[in-house]
């Protein structure tokens, strides 16, 4: 078999979870358009940290899969933390 992570529709995450993330992004966009950029930034950051944490905890059973567990977790958690740090540093 293959020792590399799969990147195809058949082995990726669950569509319901991906749609939940998409809804969070749309809601954050609407919130930002209404002028509440802090709330929108926190919402996106929390969603990224939660999805990264879910991938780390559930590993192969995770509904959120893009690449490897390490990659997905690192990108999600660091994106969330980095976004918050960047936003509040200005």
Short mmCIF file of C-alpha atoms in Angstrom, two decimals, residues 6-90:
data_model
loop_
_atom_site.label_atom_id
_atom_site.label_comp_id
_atom_site.label_asym_id
_atom_site.label_seq_id
_atom_site.Cartn_x
_atom_site.Cartn_y
_atom_site.Cartn_z
CA UNK A 6 -4.11 10.42 0.51
CA UNK A 7 -5.37 13.60 -1.09
CA UNK A 8 -8.55 12.63 -2.89
CA UNK A 9 -12.26 13.01 -2.44
CA UNK A 10 -12.65 9.39 -1.33
CA UNK A 11 -10.37 9.72 1.69
CA UNK A 12 -10.71 13.37 2.65
CA UNK A 13 -12.80 14.75 5.45
CA UNK A 14 -16.54 14.62 5.89
CA UNK A 15 -18.64 17.04 3.81
CA UNK A 16 -20.85 18.00 6.78
CA UNK A 17 -17.81 19.22 8.73
CA UNK A 18 -16.43 21.08 5.72
CA UNK A 19 -19.81 22.80 5.26
CA UNK A 20 -19.80 23.78 8.95
CA UNK A 21 -16.39 25.40 8.49
CA UNK A 22 -17.65 27.15 5.33
CA UNK A 23 -20.65 28.52 7.25
CA UNK A 24 -18.33 29.82 10.00
CA UNK A 25 -16.24 31.61 7.36
CA UNK A 26 -19.34 33.15 5.75
CA UNK A 27 -20.69 34.27 9.13
CA UNK A 28 -17.29 35.78 9.98
CA UNK A 29 -17.33 37.62 6.65
CA UNK A 30 -20.77 39.07 7.37
CA UNK A 31 -19.72 40.04 10.90
CA UNK A 32 -16.60 41.75 9.53
CA UNK A 33 -18.67 43.57 6.88
CA UNK A 34 -20.87 44.90 9.67
CA UNK A 35 -17.77 46.42 11.26
CA UNK A 36 -17.07 43.88 13.98
CA UNK A 37 -13.63 42.83 12.78
CA UNK A 38 -12.42 41.70 16.21
CA UNK A 39 -15.33 39.29 16.58
CA UNK A 40 -14.83 37.99 13.02
CA UNK A 41 -11.11 37.48 13.60
CA UNK A 42 -11.71 35.62 16.85
CA UNK A 43 -14.37 33.46 15.18
CA UNK A 44 -12.04 32.42 12.34
CA UNK A 45 -9.18 31.83 14.80
CA UNK A 46 -11.29 29.67 17.10
CA UNK A 47 -12.59 27.66 14.13
CA UNK A 48 -9.02 27.06 12.92
CA UNK A 49 -7.79 26.04 16.38
CA UNK A 50 -10.76 23.72 16.93
CA UNK A 51 -10.41 22.04 13.52
CA UNK A 52 -6.66 21.59 14.08
CA UNK A 53 -7.29 20.18 17.55
CA UNK A 54 -9.99 17.82 16.29
CA UNK A 55 -7.57 16.51 13.67
CA UNK A 56 -4.86 16.04 16.31
CA UNK A 57 -7.13 14.27 18.79
CA UNK A 58 -9.15 12.08 16.40
CA UNK A 59 -6.30 11.45 13.96
CA UNK A 60 -7.60 9.17 11.14
CA UNK A 61 -11.18 9.29 12.44
CA UNK A 62 -11.21 13.09 12.12
CA UNK A 63 -13.92 14.67 9.97
CA UNK A 64 -11.33 17.28 8.87
CA UNK A 65 -8.59 15.88 6.63
CA UNK A 66 -6.41 17.64 4.08
CA UNK A 67 -2.94 16.12 4.35
CA UNK A 68 -1.21 14.36 7.23
CA UNK A 69 -2.28 14.65 10.88
CA UNK A 70 0.84 16.67 11.71
CA UNK A 71 0.35 19.06 8.78
CA UNK A 72 -3.36 19.60 9.35
CA UNK A 73 -2.95 20.10 13.10
CA UNK A 74 0.03 22.43 12.75
CA UNK A 75 -1.61 24.56 10.07
CA UNK A 76 -4.95 24.80 11.91
CA UNK A 77 -3.62 25.57 15.36
CA UNK A 78 -0.82 27.88 14.21
CA UNK A 79 -3.14 29.72 11.81
CA UNK A 80 -5.55 30.40 14.65
CA UNK A 81 -2.88 31.53 17.09
CA UNK A 82 -0.98 33.49 14.45
CA UNK A 83 -4.09 35.29 13.29
CA UNK A 84 -4.91 36.35 16.83
CA UNK A 85 -1.34 37.44 17.57
CA UNK A 86 -1.15 39.41 14.32
CA UNK A 87 -4.55 41.05 14.77
CA UNK A 88 -3.96 42.13 18.37
CA UNK A 89 -0.37 43.27 17.77
CA UNK A 90 -1.50 46.28 15.73
#
